[in-house]
Coordinates of C-alpha atoms and ligand atoms in Angstrom, one line a residue:
X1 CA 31.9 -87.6 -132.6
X2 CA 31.6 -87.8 -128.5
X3 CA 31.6 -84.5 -127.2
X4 CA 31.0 -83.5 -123.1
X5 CA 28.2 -80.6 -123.2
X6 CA 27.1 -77.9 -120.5
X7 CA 22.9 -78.2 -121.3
X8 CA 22.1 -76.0 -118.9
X9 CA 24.5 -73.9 -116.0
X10 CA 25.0 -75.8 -112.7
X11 CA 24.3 -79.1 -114.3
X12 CA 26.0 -82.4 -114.8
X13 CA 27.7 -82.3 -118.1
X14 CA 26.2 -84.8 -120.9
X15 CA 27.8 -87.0 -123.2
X16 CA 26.3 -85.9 -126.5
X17 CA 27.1 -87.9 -130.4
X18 CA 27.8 -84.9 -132.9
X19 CA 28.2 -84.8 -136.0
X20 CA 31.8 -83.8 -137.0
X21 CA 32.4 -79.9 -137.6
X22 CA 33.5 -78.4 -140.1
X23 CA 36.0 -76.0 -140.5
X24 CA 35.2 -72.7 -142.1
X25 CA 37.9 -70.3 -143.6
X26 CA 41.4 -69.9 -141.2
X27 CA 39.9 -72.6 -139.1
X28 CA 41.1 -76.6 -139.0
X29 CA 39.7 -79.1 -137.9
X30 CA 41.4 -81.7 -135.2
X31 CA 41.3 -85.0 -133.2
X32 CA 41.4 -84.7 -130.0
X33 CA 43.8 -86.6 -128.4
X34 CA 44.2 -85.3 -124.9
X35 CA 42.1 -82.5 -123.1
X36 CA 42.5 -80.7 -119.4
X37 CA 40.0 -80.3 -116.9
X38 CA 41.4 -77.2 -115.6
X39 CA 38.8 -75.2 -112.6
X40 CA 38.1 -72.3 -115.2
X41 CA 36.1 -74.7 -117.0
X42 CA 34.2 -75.8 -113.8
X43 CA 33.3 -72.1 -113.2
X44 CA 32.5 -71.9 -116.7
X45 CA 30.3 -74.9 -116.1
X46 CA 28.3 -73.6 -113.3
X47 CA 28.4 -70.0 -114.7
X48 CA 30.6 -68.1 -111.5
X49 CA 31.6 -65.2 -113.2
X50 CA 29.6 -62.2 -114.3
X51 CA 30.6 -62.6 -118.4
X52 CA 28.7 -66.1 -118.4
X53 CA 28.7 -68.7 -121.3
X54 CA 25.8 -69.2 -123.1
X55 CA 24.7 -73.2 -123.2
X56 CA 25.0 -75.8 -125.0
X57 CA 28.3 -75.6 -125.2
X58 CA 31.5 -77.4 -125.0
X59 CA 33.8 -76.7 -122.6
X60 CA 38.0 -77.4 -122.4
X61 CA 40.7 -74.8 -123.4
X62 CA 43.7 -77.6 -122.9
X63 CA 42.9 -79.7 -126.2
X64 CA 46.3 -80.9 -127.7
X65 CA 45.0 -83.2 -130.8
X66 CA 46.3 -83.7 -134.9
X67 CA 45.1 -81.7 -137.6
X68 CA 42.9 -83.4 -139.7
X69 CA 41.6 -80.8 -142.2
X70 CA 42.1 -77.6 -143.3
X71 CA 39.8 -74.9 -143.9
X72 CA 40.0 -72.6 -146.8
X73 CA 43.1 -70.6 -146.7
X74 CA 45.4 -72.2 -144.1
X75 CA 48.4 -72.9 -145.6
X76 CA 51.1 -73.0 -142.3
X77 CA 49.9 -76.0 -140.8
X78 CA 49.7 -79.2 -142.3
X79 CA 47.0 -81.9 -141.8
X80 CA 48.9 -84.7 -139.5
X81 CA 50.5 -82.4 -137.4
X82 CA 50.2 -82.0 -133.7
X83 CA 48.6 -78.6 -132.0
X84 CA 47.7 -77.5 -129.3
X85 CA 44.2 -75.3 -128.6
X86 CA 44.5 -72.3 -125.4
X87 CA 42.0 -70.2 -124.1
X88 CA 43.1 -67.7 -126.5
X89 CA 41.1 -69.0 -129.3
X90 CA 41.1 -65.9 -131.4
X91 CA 42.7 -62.3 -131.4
X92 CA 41.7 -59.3 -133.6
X93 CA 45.7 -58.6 -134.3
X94 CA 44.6 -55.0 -135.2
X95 CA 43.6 -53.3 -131.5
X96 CA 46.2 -51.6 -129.7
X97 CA 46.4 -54.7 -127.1
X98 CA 47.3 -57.1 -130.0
X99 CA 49.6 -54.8 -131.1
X100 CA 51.8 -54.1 -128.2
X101 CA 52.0 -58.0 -127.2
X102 CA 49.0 -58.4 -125.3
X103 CA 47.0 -59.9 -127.0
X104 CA 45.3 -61.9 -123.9
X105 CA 43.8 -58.4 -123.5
X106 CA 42.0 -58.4 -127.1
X107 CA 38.2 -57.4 -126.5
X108 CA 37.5 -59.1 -129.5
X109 CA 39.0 -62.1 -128.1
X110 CA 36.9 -65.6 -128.7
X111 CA 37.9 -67.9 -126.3
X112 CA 37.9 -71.5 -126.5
X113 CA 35.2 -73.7 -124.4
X114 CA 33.9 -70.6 -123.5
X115 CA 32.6 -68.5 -126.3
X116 CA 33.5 -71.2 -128.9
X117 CA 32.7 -74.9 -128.4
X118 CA 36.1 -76.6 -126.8
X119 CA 38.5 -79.2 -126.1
X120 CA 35.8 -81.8 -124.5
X121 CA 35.1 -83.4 -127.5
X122 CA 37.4 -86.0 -129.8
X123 CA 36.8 -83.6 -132.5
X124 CA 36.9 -79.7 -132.6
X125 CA 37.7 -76.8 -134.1
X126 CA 40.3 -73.8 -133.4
X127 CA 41.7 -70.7 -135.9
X128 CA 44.8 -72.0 -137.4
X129 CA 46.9 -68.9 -136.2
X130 CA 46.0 -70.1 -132.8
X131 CA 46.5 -73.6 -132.2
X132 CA 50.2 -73.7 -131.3
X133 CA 51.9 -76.6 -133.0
X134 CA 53.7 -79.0 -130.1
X135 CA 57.2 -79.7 -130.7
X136 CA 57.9 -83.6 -131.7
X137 CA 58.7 -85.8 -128.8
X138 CA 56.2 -83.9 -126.1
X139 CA 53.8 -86.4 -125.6
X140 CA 50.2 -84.7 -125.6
X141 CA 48.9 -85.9 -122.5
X142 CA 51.8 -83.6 -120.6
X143 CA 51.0 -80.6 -123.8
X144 CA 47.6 -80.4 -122.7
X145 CA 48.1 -79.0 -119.1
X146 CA 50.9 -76.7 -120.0
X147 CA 48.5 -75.4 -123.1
X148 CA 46.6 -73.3 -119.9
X149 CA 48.1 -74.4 -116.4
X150 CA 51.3 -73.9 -117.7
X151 CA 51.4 -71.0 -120.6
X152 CA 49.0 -68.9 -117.4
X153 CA 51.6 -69.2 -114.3
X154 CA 54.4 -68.6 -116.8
X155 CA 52.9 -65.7 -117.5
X156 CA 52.2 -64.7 -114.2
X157 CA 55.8 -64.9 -113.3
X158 CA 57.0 -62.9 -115.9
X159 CA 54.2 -60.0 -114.8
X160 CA 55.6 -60.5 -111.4
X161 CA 59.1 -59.7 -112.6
X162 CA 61.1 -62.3 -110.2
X163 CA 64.2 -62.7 -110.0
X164 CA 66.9 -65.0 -108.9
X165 CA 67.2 -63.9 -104.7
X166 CA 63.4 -63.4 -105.0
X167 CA 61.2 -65.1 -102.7
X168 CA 58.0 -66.2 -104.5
X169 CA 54.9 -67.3 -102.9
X170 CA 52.7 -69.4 -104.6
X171 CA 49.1 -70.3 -103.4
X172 CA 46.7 -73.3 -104.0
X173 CA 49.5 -75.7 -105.8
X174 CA 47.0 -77.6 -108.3
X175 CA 46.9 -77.7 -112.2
X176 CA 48.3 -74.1 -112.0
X177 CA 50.2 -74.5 -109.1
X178 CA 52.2 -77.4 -109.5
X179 CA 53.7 -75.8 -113.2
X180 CA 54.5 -72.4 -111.1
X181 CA 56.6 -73.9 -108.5
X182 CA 58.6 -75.4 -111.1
X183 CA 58.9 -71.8 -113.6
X184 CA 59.7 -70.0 -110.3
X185 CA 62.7 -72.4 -109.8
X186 CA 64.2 -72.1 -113.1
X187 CA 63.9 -68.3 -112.4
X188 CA 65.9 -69.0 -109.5
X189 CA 63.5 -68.0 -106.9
X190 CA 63.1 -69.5 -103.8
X191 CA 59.7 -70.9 -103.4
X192 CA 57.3 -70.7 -100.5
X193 CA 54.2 -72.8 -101.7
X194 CA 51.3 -72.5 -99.7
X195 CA 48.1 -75.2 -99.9
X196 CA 45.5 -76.7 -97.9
X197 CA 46.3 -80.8 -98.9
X198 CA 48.9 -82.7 -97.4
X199 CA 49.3 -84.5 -101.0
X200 CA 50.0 -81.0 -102.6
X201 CA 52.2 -80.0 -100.2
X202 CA 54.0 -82.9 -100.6
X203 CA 54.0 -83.1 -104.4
X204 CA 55.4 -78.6 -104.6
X205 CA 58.5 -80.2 -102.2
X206 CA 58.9 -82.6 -104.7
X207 CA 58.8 -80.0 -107.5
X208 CA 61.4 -78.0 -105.5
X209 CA 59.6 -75.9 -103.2
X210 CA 61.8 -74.4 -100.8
X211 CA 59.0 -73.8 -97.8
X212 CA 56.0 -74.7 -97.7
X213 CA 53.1 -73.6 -95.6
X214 CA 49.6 -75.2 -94.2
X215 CA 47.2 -73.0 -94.9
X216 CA 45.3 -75.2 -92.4
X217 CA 47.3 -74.8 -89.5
X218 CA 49.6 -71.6 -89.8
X219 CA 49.0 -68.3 -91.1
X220 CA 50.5 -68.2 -94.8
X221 CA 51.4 -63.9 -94.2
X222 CA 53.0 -64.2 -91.1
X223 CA 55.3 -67.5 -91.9
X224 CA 55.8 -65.3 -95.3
X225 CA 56.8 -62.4 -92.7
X226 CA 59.2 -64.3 -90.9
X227 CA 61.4 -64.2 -94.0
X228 CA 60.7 -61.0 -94.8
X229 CA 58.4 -61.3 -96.4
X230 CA 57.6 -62.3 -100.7
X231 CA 58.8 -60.2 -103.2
X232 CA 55.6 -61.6 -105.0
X233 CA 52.9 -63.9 -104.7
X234 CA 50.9 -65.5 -106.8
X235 CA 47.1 -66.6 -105.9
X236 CA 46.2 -69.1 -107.3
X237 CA 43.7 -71.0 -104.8
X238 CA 40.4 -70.5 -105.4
X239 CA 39.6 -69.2 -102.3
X240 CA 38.7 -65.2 -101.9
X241 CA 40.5 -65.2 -98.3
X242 CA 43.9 -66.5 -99.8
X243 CA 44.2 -63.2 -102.1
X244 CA 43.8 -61.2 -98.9
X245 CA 46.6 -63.6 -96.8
X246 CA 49.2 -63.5 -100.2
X247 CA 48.7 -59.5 -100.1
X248 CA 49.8 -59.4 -96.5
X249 CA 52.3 -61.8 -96.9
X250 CA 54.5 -59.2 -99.5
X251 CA 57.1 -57.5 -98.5
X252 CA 57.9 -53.5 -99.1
X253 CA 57.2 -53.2 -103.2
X254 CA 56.3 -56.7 -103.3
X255 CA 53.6 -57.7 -106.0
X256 CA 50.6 -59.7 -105.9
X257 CA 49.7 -61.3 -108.8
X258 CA 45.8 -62.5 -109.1
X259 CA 45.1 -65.5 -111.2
X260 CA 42.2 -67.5 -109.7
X261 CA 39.3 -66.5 -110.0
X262 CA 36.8 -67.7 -107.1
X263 CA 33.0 -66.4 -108.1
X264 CA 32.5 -63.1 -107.2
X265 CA 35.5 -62.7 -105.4
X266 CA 36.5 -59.4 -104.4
X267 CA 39.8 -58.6 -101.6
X268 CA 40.1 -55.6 -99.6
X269 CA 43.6 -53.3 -100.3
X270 CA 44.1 -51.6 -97.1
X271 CA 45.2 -48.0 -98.6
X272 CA 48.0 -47.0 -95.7
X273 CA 50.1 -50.3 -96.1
X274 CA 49.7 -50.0 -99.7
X275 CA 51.0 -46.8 -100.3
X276 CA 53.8 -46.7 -97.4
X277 CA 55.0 -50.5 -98.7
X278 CA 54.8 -49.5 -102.6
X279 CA 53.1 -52.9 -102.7
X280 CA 51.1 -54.1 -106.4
X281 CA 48.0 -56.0 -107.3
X282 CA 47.9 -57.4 -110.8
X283 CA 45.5 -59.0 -112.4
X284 CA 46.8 -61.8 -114.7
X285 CA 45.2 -63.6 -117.6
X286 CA 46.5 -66.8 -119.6
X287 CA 49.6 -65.8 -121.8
X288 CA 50.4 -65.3 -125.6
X289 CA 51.2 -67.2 -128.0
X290 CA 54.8 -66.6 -127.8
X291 CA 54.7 -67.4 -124.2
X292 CA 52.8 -70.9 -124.9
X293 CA 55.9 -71.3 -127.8
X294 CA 57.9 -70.7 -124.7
X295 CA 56.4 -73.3 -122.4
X296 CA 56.5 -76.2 -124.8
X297 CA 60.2 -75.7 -125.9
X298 CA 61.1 -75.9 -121.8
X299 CA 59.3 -78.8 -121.4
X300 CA 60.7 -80.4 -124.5
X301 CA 64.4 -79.4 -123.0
X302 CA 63.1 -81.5 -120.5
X303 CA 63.1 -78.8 -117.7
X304 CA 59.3 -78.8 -116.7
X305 CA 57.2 -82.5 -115.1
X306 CA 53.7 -82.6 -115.6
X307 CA 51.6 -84.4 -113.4
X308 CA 48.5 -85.6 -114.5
X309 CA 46.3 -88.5 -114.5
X310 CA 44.4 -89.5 -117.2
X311 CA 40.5 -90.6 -117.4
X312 CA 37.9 -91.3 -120.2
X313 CA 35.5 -88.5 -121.3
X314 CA 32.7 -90.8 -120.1
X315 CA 33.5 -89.6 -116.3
X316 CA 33.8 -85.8 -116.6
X317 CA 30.9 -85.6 -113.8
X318 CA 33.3 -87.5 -111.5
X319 CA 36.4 -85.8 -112.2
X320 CA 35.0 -82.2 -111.7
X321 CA 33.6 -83.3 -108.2
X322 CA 37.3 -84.7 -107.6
X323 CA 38.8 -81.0 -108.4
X324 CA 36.5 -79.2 -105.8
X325 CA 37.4 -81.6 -103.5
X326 CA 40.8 -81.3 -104.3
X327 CA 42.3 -85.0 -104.6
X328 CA 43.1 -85.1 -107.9
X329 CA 47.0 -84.8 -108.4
X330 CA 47.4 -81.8 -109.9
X331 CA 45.7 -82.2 -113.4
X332 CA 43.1 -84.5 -115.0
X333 CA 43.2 -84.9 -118.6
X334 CA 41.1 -86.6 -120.6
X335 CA 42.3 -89.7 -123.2
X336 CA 39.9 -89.5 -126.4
Ligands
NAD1 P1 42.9 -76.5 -109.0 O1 41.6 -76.9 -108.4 O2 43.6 -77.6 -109.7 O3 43.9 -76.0 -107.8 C1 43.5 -75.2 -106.8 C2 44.4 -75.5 -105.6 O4 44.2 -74.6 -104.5 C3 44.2 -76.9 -105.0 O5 45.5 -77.6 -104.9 C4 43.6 -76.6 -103.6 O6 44.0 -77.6 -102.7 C5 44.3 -75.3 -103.3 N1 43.6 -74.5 -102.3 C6 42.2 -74.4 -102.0 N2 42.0 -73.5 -101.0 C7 43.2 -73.0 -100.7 C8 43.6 -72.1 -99.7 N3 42.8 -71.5 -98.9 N4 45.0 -71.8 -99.6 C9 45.8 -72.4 -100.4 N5 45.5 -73.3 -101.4 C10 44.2 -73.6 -101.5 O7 42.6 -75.3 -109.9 P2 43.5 -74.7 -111.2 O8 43.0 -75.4 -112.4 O9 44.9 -74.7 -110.8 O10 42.9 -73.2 -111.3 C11 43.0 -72.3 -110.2 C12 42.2 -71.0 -110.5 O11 42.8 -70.3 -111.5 C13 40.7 -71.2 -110.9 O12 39.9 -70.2 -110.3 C14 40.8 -71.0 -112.4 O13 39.6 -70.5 -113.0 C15 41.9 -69.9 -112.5 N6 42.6 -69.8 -113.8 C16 42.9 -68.5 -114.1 C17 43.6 -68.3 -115.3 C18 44.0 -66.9 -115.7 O14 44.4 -66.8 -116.8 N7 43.9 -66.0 -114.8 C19 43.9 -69.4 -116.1 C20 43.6 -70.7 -115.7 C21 42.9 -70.9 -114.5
ZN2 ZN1 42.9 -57.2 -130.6
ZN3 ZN1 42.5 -72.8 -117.9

């Protein structure tokens, strides 16, 4: 099998022949069909953060593929069905985190095309109680962003606790961002997306933003301000000073919710404001399983639009330069 492989941190990625692997106990083994770029795996790529991946390996936490074998002991998922592999490749299920519904908080967590080869591959493997079985009629190209773009800003909006008059910020309106615009509307917020691309800002009005904002040419926190301000934001560019503007664009008790993560970002929390404004950072990371169940069965209502263009596993090189430059249209995802 073709897989895309990190050699070395900071490098091109290399198109390597595999041999197919094989799945051990509680793992299964499954075709790739579709697989997102999403940034996290560009930062995994070029080794941003201070946890860094240890190469070879294979990156890609948005693989949506068909089972193809089963390891020893799997006996709820059948070979020829469709699943879906998240960041969330694993989870003790015994730690208090697992056990009170968080278990994206696990510290025994593996986590796919991270600390466990990925999605970047047309085969792979994932633990059979986490790949997340797509409901029939969801076509896997549109599965495979909303397996980490999607399940991570739904998530973020439920930590955010909007509600219907809420206004909702959301900043940097790419793979995550597109897919939160449209969860805040079905929560009934009313959406201020903020970006730095005309096409984005174009494509979150589309998606039913309700204002949008130039990060270019105005100040996101003091448009935000002229309305009084955002209940919550969520930051979602990858860019450090876009925390700091989303935190002054709350309003009293308004909640910022992090979920980017630019390399070694770090944003000031002036103390006075803070404290007189009851204001909250969060830090936010992927969702569950039940909140990826959740994801799916919206999109297979037909309530959520992916947008996405598709490109062979042959140009990965090209496509990550694309995302840093930002004209992608919201997602790539690569056809095996
Ligand atoms: P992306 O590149 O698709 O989107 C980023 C968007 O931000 C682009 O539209 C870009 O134009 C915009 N942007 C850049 N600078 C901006 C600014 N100053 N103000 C407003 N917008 C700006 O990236 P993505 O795949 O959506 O991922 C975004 C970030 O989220 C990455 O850092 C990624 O690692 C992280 N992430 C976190 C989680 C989590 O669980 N916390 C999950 C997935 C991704
Ligand atoms: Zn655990
Ligand atoms: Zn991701």
């Amino acid at each position: 099998m073709k897989a895309a492989v990190v050699k070395a941190l900071g490098e091109p990625l290399v198109i390597e022949e595999r041999p197919d692997p094989v799945p051990g106990p509680g793992q299964v083994r499954i075709r790739v069909e579709a697989s997102g770029l999403c940034h996290t795996d560009i930062h995994a790529a070029h080794g941003d953060w201070p946890v860094r991946p240890t190469p070879p390996f294979v990156p890609g936490h948005e693989g949506v593929g068909i089972v193809e074998e089963l390891g020893a002991g799997v006996t709820h998922l059948s070979v020829g069905q469709r699943v879906a592999v998240p960041w969330l490749g694993w989870a003790c299920g015994r730690c208090e985190h697992c056990l009170s519904g968080w278990e994206t908080l696990c510290e025994q967590q593996v986590n796919t095309g991270y600390g466990v080869d990925g999605a970047y591959a047309e085969k792979m493997l994932a633990h059979a109680d986490f790949a997340q079985p797509v409901p029939d009629g969801v076509d896997p190209r549109e599965a495979a962003p909303l397996t980490c773009a999607g399940v991570t800003t739904y998530k973020a909006l439920k930590v955010a606790g909007i509600g219907p008059t809420d206004l909702v910020a959301i900043s940097g309106i790419g793979g995550l961002g597109h897919l939160a615009v449209q969860y805040a509307k079905i929560a009934g917020a009313t959406v201020a997306a903020i970006d730095i691309s005309d096409d984005k800002l174009r494509l979150a009005a589309d998606l039913g933003a309700d204002i949008l904002i130039d990060a270019r040419k105005e100040d996101p926190a003091t448009v935000l301000q002229r309305y009084g301000g955002a209940h919550a934001a969520l930051a979602l560019a990858v860019s450090e000073e876009s925390f700091a503007t989303a935190l002054a664009g709350l309003r009293r008790g308004g909640r910022l919710v992090m979920v980017a993560l630019p390399a070694d970002g770090a944003v000031q929390v002036p103390i006075f404001s803070t404290v007189l404004g009851g204001t909250s950072v969060i830090g936010s990371i992927v969702g569950t399983r039940q909140d990826l169940a959740e994801v799916f069965q919206l999109h297979a209502a037909g309530r959520t639009r992916v947008i996405y263009e598709t490109r062979p596993l042959s140009s990965v090189n090209e496509c990550v330069d694309e995302v840093l430059k930002g004209t992608v249209k919201a997602r790539v995802v690569f056809e095996m």
